Amino acid sequence: MSDKKSDKKKVILRIKRQAGPSDSAHWEEFSLDWRPSMNVIIALRDIAENPVTRDGKKTTPLSYDSNCLEEICGSCAMLINGKARMACSALIDDLEQPIRIEPLSKFPVVRDLAVDRQFMFESLKRVKAWIPIDGTYDLGEGPRVSPEIQEKGYPLSNCITCGSCLEVCPQVNEHSKFVGAAIISQVRLFNMHPTGAMHANERLEALMGPGGIADCANAQNCVEACPKGIPLTESIAQVNREAWKHALLGWLWG
Ligand code: FES
């Protein structure tokens, strides 16, 4: 008679661990009972709750980021079998085992799989990736946004700042300050909005300095890696045209 316990399907994960930003990394392997519809974030949660390695050794609780659990916040981005993707939408059944899990490599590791993506948020501030609506008085309804602009803008608004496009970009490295495709695409989004257009030149100027749009070498990996299917290369081309136009007009009238 078969032992029901050992008959249980297993999920094997190899996870890169790192105690802190300046500690060295090492790998640990874990074995979990398979469950239907299991995704990577569920597996990580199980390990965090019971941090025991495959060979039965007690280890430190696992650290990782997650929030929405439905591929909206971008916080659970990590390398899964070498590919940047969201742990909450990565189904175990679709992955080759042992499943290799590592933190994104273009951001500083905080601990284990949790990375510090502050660089992206600082870049969003640098390009003023927002529509200014603050005021001490009623600003009114604002201009209407045409259906054409809404249609173009909606896919761009799906960016979850996960950092997948930076992860695959060869121009994002320790020698460069390139802001990456997500940030450039947000400039396109806010510049096409009738109210956002008031600050279009400031955004373009922010992208014309070091680490700006001129650092893009057109590898086009970003558009493949984006989990939200954002037309990132189209955005880069459009913003590049706008930046050239702005530079030329500045030269003619300046
Ligand atoms: S937890 Fe928000 S995208 Fe995965």
mmCIF file of C-alpha atoms and ligand atoms in Angstrom:
data_model
loop_
_atom_site.group_PDB
_atom_site.id
_atom_site.type_symbol
_atom_site.label_atom_id
_atom_site.label_comp_id
_atom_site.label_asym_id
_atom_site.label_seq_id
_atom_site.Cartn_x
_atom_site.Cartn_y
_atom_site.Cartn_z
ATOM 1 C CA MET A 1 0.000 0.000 0.000
ATOM 2 C CA SER A 2 1.351 3.416 -0.894
ATOM 3 C CA ASP A 3 2.183 5.960 1.770
ATOM 4 C CA LYS A 4 -0.327 8.768 1.068
ATOM 5 C CA LYS A 5 1.962 11.400 2.583
ATOM 6 C CA SER A 6 4.923 10.632 0.308
ATOM 7 C CA ASP A 7 2.572 10.396 -2.714
ATOM 8 C CA LYS A 8 1.828 14.119 -2.390
ATOM 9 C CA LYS A 9 3.040 16.198 -5.320
ATOM 10 C CA LYS A 10 5.904 18.476 -4.309
ATOM 11 C CA VAL A 11 7.003 21.944 -5.346
ATOM 12 C CA ILE A 12 10.757 22.521 -5.184
ATOM 13 C CA LEU A 13 12.054 26.082 -4.978
ATOM 14 C CA ARG A 14 15.675 27.305 -4.980
ATOM 15 C CA ILE A 15 15.758 30.755 -3.430
ATOM 16 C CA LYS A 16 18.603 33.235 -3.328
ATOM 17 C CA ARG A 17 18.948 34.495 0.220
ATOM 18 C CA GLN A 18 20.753 37.567 1.484
ATOM 19 C CA ALA A 19 20.515 38.728 5.091
ATOM 20 C CA GLY A 20 21.144 42.407 4.344
ATOM 21 C CA PRO A 21 22.398 44.896 1.744
ATOM 22 C CA SER A 22 26.075 44.237 2.438
ATOM 23 C CA ASP A 23 25.872 40.502 3.195
ATOM 24 C CA SER A 24 26.847 37.890 0.637
ATOM 25 C CA ALA A 25 24.133 35.844 -1.053
ATOM 26 C CA HIS A 26 23.608 32.088 -0.862
ATOM 27 C CA TRP A 27 20.993 29.636 -2.133
ATOM 28 C CA GLU A 28 18.532 27.579 -0.122
ATOM 29 C CA GLU A 29 16.189 24.880 -1.376
ATOM 30 C CA PHE A 30 12.667 24.306 -0.112
ATOM 31 C CA SER A 31 10.113 21.581 -0.710
ATOM 32 C CA LEU A 32 6.398 22.303 -0.320
ATOM 33 C CA ASP A 33 3.212 20.344 -0.807
ATOM 34 C CA TRP A 34 1.597 21.243 -4.125
ATOM 35 C CA ARG A 35 -1.853 22.786 -4.024
ATOM 36 C CA PRO A 36 -4.219 23.560 -6.909
ATOM 37 C CA SER A 37 -3.871 27.120 -8.341
ATOM 38 C CA MET A 38 -0.727 27.675 -6.287
ATOM 39 C CA ASN A 39 1.332 30.672 -7.337
ATOM 40 C CA VAL A 40 4.826 31.768 -6.351
ATOM 41 C CA ILE A 41 3.638 34.258 -3.740
ATOM 42 C CA ILE A 42 1.663 31.509 -1.951
ATOM 43 C CA ALA A 43 4.795 29.338 -1.968
ATOM 44 C CA LEU A 44 6.870 32.208 -0.549
ATOM 45 C CA ARG A 45 4.278 32.854 2.131
ATOM 46 C CA ASP A 46 4.346 29.170 3.120
ATOM 47 C CA ILE A 47 8.136 29.309 3.407
ATOM 48 C CA ALA A 48 8.021 32.561 5.398
ATOM 49 C CA GLU A 49 5.569 30.941 7.822
ATOM 50 C CA ASN A 50 7.621 27.775 8.198
ATOM 51 C CA PRO A 51 11.233 28.487 7.244
ATOM 52 C CA VAL A 52 12.632 24.961 7.053
ATOM 53 C CA THR A 53 14.873 23.957 4.133
ATOM 54 C CA ARG A 54 14.390 20.865 1.989
ATOM 55 C CA ASP A 55 16.934 18.966 4.089
ATOM 56 C CA GLY A 56 15.060 19.801 7.303
ATOM 57 C CA LYS A 57 17.203 22.671 8.626
ATOM 58 C CA LYS A 58 15.507 25.604 10.335
ATOM 59 C CA THR A 59 16.433 28.856 8.595
ATOM 60 C CA THR A 60 15.581 32.561 8.866
ATOM 61 C CA PRO A 61 12.106 33.729 7.786
ATOM 62 C CA LEU A 62 11.996 34.748 4.127
ATOM 63 C CA SER A 63 11.590 38.417 3.171
ATOM 64 C CA TYR A 64 9.812 39.572 0.020
ATOM 65 C CA ASP A 65 7.470 42.384 -0.983
ATOM 66 C CA SER A 66 3.860 41.973 -2.065
ATOM 67 C CA ASN A 67 0.664 43.903 -1.678
ATOM 68 C CA CYS A 68 -2.230 43.716 -4.142
ATOM 69 C CA LEU A 69 -1.797 40.019 -5.088
ATOM 70 C CA GLU A 70 -3.360 40.743 -8.488
ATOM 71 C CA GLU A 71 -0.547 42.218 -10.596
ATOM 72 C CA ILE A 72 -1.471 45.828 -9.934
ATOM 73 C CA CYS A 73 1.069 47.181 -7.441
ATOM 74 C CA GLY A 74 4.277 45.779 -8.975
ATOM 75 C CA SER A 75 5.863 45.215 -5.565
ATOM 76 C CA CYS A 76 6.349 41.447 -5.967
ATOM 77 C CA ALA A 77 8.547 41.712 -9.081
ATOM 78 C CA MET A 78 11.442 39.241 -8.913
ATOM 79 C CA LEU A 79 13.416 36.889 -11.136
ATOM 80 C CA ILE A 80 11.551 33.623 -11.544
ATOM 81 C CA ASN A 81 13.516 31.031 -13.495
ATOM 82 C CA GLY A 82 15.662 33.910 -14.727
ATOM 83 C CA LYS A 83 12.782 36.056 -15.956
ATOM 84 C CA ALA A 84 11.519 39.276 -14.371
ATOM 85 C CA ARG A 85 7.884 38.729 -13.451
ATOM 86 C CA MET A 86 5.292 39.221 -10.743
ATOM 87 C CA ALA A 87 5.304 36.437 -8.148
ATOM 88 C CA CYS A 88 1.559 36.865 -7.570
ATOM 89 C CA SER A 89 0.647 36.003 -11.159
ATOM 90 C CA ALA A 90 3.268 33.286 -11.706
ATOM 91 C CA LEU A 91 1.453 29.973 -11.446
ATOM 92 C CA ILE A 92 3.522 27.094 -10.099
ATOM 93 C CA ASP A 93 2.077 24.668 -12.663
ATOM 94 C CA ASP A 94 3.464 26.789 -15.511
ATOM 95 C CA LEU A 95 7.021 26.789 -14.157
ATOM 96 C CA GLU A 96 9.835 24.340 -14.647
ATOM 97 C CA GLN A 97 11.109 22.868 -11.371
ATOM 98 C CA PRO A 98 13.153 23.405 -9.325
ATOM 99 C CA ILE A 99 11.852 26.970 -9.516
ATOM 100 C CA ARG A 100 14.751 29.412 -9.233
ATOM 101 C CA ILE A 101 13.853 32.634 -7.439
ATOM 102 C CA GLU A 102 16.133 35.664 -7.121
ATOM 103 C CA PRO A 103 15.698 39.360 -6.375
ATOM 104 C CA LEU A 104 15.717 41.813 -9.298
ATOM 105 C CA SER A 105 19.361 42.503 -10.098
ATOM 106 C CA LYS A 106 19.174 46.212 -11.015
ATOM 107 C CA PHE A 107 18.089 47.421 -7.579
ATOM 108 C CA PRO A 108 19.848 47.214 -4.203
ATOM 109 C CA VAL A 109 18.787 44.194 -2.172
ATOM 110 C CA VAL A 110 17.196 45.079 1.157
ATOM 111 C CA ARG A 111 16.896 41.477 2.290
ATOM 112 C CA ASP A 112 16.320 38.202 0.405
ATOM 113 C CA LEU A 113 13.859 39.001 -2.403
ATOM 114 C CA ALA A 114 12.956 42.509 -1.236
ATOM 115 C CA VAL A 115 14.717 45.239 -3.228
ATOM 116 C CA ASP A 116 14.804 49.012 -2.950
ATOM 117 C CA ARG A 117 13.168 50.510 -6.073
ATOM 118 C CA GLN A 118 13.528 54.080 -4.827
ATOM 119 C CA PHE A 119 15.528 54.963 -7.959
ATOM 120 C CA MET A 120 12.344 54.569 -10.027
ATOM 121 C CA PHE A 121 10.286 56.728 -7.695
ATOM 122 C CA GLU A 122 12.975 59.414 -7.653
ATOM 123 C CA SER A 123 13.010 59.312 -11.457
ATOM 124 C CA LEU A 124 9.226 59.797 -11.525
ATOM 125 C CA LYS A 125 9.697 62.865 -9.321
ATOM 126 C CA ARG A 126 12.496 64.090 -11.580
ATOM 127 C CA VAL A 127 10.193 64.092 -14.640
ATOM 128 C CA LYS A 128 7.162 65.403 -12.715
ATOM 129 C CA ALA A 129 5.087 62.355 -13.589
ATOM 130 C CA TRP A 130 1.793 63.776 -12.374
ATOM 131 C CA ILE A 131 -0.949 66.235 -13.301
ATOM 132 C CA PRO A 132 -0.754 69.268 -10.982
ATOM 133 C CA ILE A 133 -4.178 69.776 -9.464
ATOM 134 C CA ASP A 134 -3.273 71.060 -5.998
ATOM 135 C CA GLY A 135 -4.555 74.464 -5.033
ATOM 136 C CA THR A 136 -6.175 76.440 -2.281
ATOM 137 C CA TYR A 137 -9.103 77.260 -4.510
ATOM 138 C CA ASP A 138 -11.516 75.335 -6.722
ATOM 139 C CA LEU A 139 -9.691 74.543 -9.944
ATOM 140 C CA GLY A 140 -12.890 73.661 -11.778
ATOM 141 C CA GLU A 141 -13.499 70.652 -13.940
ATOM 142 C CA GLY A 142 -10.481 70.962 -16.203
ATOM 143 C CA PRO A 143 -10.422 70.359 -19.942
ATOM 144 C CA ARG A 144 -12.140 67.394 -21.534
ATOM 145 C CA VAL A 145 -9.907 64.573 -22.690
ATOM 146 C CA SER A 146 -10.723 63.440 -26.204
ATOM 147 C CA PRO A 147 -11.532 59.754 -26.810
ATOM 148 C CA GLU A 148 -8.390 59.513 -29.009
ATOM 149 C CA ILE A 149 -6.150 60.660 -26.159
ATOM 150 C CA GLN A 150 -7.986 58.430 -23.682
ATOM 151 C CA GLU A 151 -7.438 55.457 -25.963
ATOM 152 C CA LYS A 152 -3.727 56.171 -26.320
ATOM 153 C CA GLY A 153 -3.248 57.065 -22.666
ATOM 154 C CA TYR A 154 -5.049 54.115 -21.068
ATOM 155 C CA PRO A 155 -2.412 51.456 -21.874
ATOM 156 C CA LEU A 156 0.315 53.817 -20.625
ATOM 157 C CA SER A 157 -1.580 54.365 -17.378
ATOM 158 C CA ASN A 158 -1.323 50.629 -16.668
ATOM 159 C CA CYS A 159 2.326 50.963 -15.613
ATOM 160 C CA ILE A 160 2.830 49.372 -12.176
ATOM 161 C CA THR A 161 6.434 50.614 -11.683
ATOM 162 C CA CYS A 162 7.532 47.012 -11.193
ATOM 163 C CA GLY A 163 10.968 47.601 -12.717
ATOM 164 C CA SER A 164 10.831 44.679 -15.190
ATOM 165 C CA CYS A 165 11.765 47.019 -18.055
ATOM 166 C CA LEU A 166 14.806 48.263 -16.134
ATOM 167 C CA GLU A 167 15.812 44.715 -15.260
ATOM 168 C CA VAL A 168 16.157 43.701 -18.916
ATOM 169 C CA CYS A 169 17.651 46.968 -20.190
ATOM 170 C CA PRO A 170 21.416 46.781 -20.873
ATOM 171 C CA GLN A 171 21.595 50.564 -20.466
ATOM 172 C CA VAL A 172 20.512 50.293 -16.836
ATOM 173 C CA ASN A 173 23.721 49.370 -15.061
ATOM 174 C CA GLU A 174 26.129 50.549 -12.385
ATOM 175 C CA HIS A 175 27.832 52.937 -14.834
ATOM 176 C CA SER A 176 24.667 54.742 -15.936
ATOM 177 C CA LYS A 177 21.829 56.724 -14.459
ATOM 178 C CA PHE A 178 19.416 55.869 -17.271
ATOM 179 C CA VAL A 179 15.871 56.306 -15.972
ATOM 180 C CA GLY A 180 14.484 53.467 -18.107
ATOM 181 C CA ALA A 181 11.483 52.931 -20.347
ATOM 182 C CA ALA A 182 8.738 53.091 -17.699
ATOM 183 C CA ILE A 183 9.661 56.649 -16.747
ATOM 184 C CA ILE A 184 9.873 57.809 -20.364
ATOM 185 C CA SER A 185 6.469 56.303 -21.035
ATOM 186 C CA GLN A 186 4.998 58.213 -18.094
ATOM 187 C CA VAL A 187 6.353 61.437 -19.599
ATOM 188 C CA ARG A 188 4.467 60.594 -22.781
ATOM 189 C CA LEU A 189 1.291 59.889 -20.775
ATOM 190 C CA PHE A 190 1.355 63.138 -18.806
ATOM 191 C CA ASN A 191 2.469 65.251 -21.766
ATOM 192 C CA MET A 192 -0.492 64.069 -23.847
ATOM 193 C CA HIS A 193 -3.002 65.057 -21.159
ATOM 194 C CA PRO A 194 -4.444 68.566 -21.826
ATOM 195 C CA THR A 195 -3.642 69.714 -18.265
ATOM 196 C CA GLY A 196 -0.380 67.788 -17.996
ATOM 197 C CA ALA A 197 0.779 69.398 -21.252
ATOM 198 C CA MET A 198 1.312 72.660 -19.329
ATOM 199 C CA HIS A 199 4.467 71.083 -17.870
ATOM 200 C CA ALA A 200 5.487 69.160 -20.985
ATOM 201 C CA ASN A 201 8.645 71.194 -21.522
ATOM 202 C CA GLU A 202 9.823 70.701 -17.941
ATOM 203 C CA ARG A 203 9.392 66.946 -18.331
ATOM 204 C CA LEU A 204 11.242 66.921 -21.622
ATOM 205 C CA GLU A 205 14.068 68.994 -20.162
ATOM 206 C CA ALA A 206 14.363 66.552 -17.257
ATOM 207 C CA LEU A 207 14.776 63.781 -19.826
ATOM 208 C CA MET A 208 17.365 65.684 -21.841
ATOM 209 C CA GLY A 209 19.985 65.606 -19.090
ATOM 210 C CA PRO A 210 22.288 62.760 -18.017
ATOM 211 C CA GLY A 211 20.442 59.447 -17.645
ATOM 212 C CA GLY A 212 17.712 60.748 -19.931
ATOM 213 C CA ILE A 213 16.303 59.619 -23.231
ATOM 214 C CA ALA A 214 19.588 59.919 -25.128
ATOM 215 C CA ASP A 215 20.901 56.985 -23.065
ATOM 216 C CA CYS A 216 18.389 54.593 -24.661
ATOM 217 C CA ALA A 217 20.288 52.344 -27.090
ATOM 218 C CA ASN A 218 17.132 50.873 -28.591
ATOM 219 C CA ALA A 219 17.674 47.298 -27.363
ATOM 220 C CA GLN A 220 13.852 46.959 -27.239
ATOM 221 C CA ASN A 221 13.981 44.326 -24.457
ATOM 222 C CA CYS A 222 11.703 46.533 -22.349
ATOM 223 C CA VAL A 223 8.611 46.085 -24.457
ATOM 224 C CA GLU A 224 9.000 42.280 -24.340
ATOM 225 C CA ALA A 225 9.420 42.250 -20.562
ATOM 226 C CA CYS A 226 6.544 44.578 -19.619
ATOM 227 C CA PRO A 227 3.907 42.483 -17.796
ATOM 228 C CA LYS A 228 1.210 45.007 -18.734
ATOM 229 C CA GLY A 229 1.913 45.057 -22.486
ATOM 230 C CA ILE A 230 2.684 48.782 -22.519
ATOM 231 C CA PRO A 231 3.969 49.977 -25.920
ATOM 232 C CA LEU A 232 7.226 51.177 -24.376
ATOM 233 C CA THR A 233 9.279 51.438 -27.574
ATOM 234 C CA GLU A 234 6.487 53.505 -29.155
ATOM 235 C CA SER A 235 6.610 55.804 -26.099
ATOM 236 C CA ILE A 236 10.391 56.155 -26.339
ATOM 237 C CA ALA A 237 10.175 57.049 -30.045
ATOM 238 C CA GLN A 238 7.402 59.596 -29.394
ATOM 239 C CA VAL A 239 9.158 61.270 -26.452
ATOM 240 C CA ASN A 240 12.420 61.293 -28.406
ATOM 241 C CA ARG A 241 10.681 63.213 -31.213
ATOM 242 C CA GLU A 242 9.186 65.647 -28.674
ATOM 243 C CA ALA A 243 12.603 66.159 -27.043
ATOM 244 C CA TRP A 244 14.276 66.862 -30.385
ATOM 245 C CA LYS A 245 11.534 69.315 -31.323
ATOM 246 C CA HIS A 246 11.846 71.061 -27.975
ATOM 247 C CA ALA A 247 15.648 71.268 -28.320
ATOM 248 C CA LEU A 248 15.404 72.620 -31.863
ATOM 249 C CA LEU A 249 12.816 75.266 -30.949
ATOM 250 C CA GLY A 250 14.942 76.281 -27.980
ATOM 251 C CA TRP A 251 17.941 76.675 -30.259
ATOM 252 C CA LEU A 252 15.955 78.690 -32.858
ATOM 253 C CA TRP A 253 14.200 81.006 -30.411
ATOM 254 C CA GLY A 254 16.698 80.916 -27.572
HETATM 255 S S1 FES B 1 1.505 41.767 -5.169
HETATM 256 FE FE1 FES B 1 1.000 43.500 -6.394
HETATM 257 S S2 FES B 1 1.759 42.977 -8.334
HETATM 258 FE FE2 FES B 1 2.128 41.192 -7.165
#
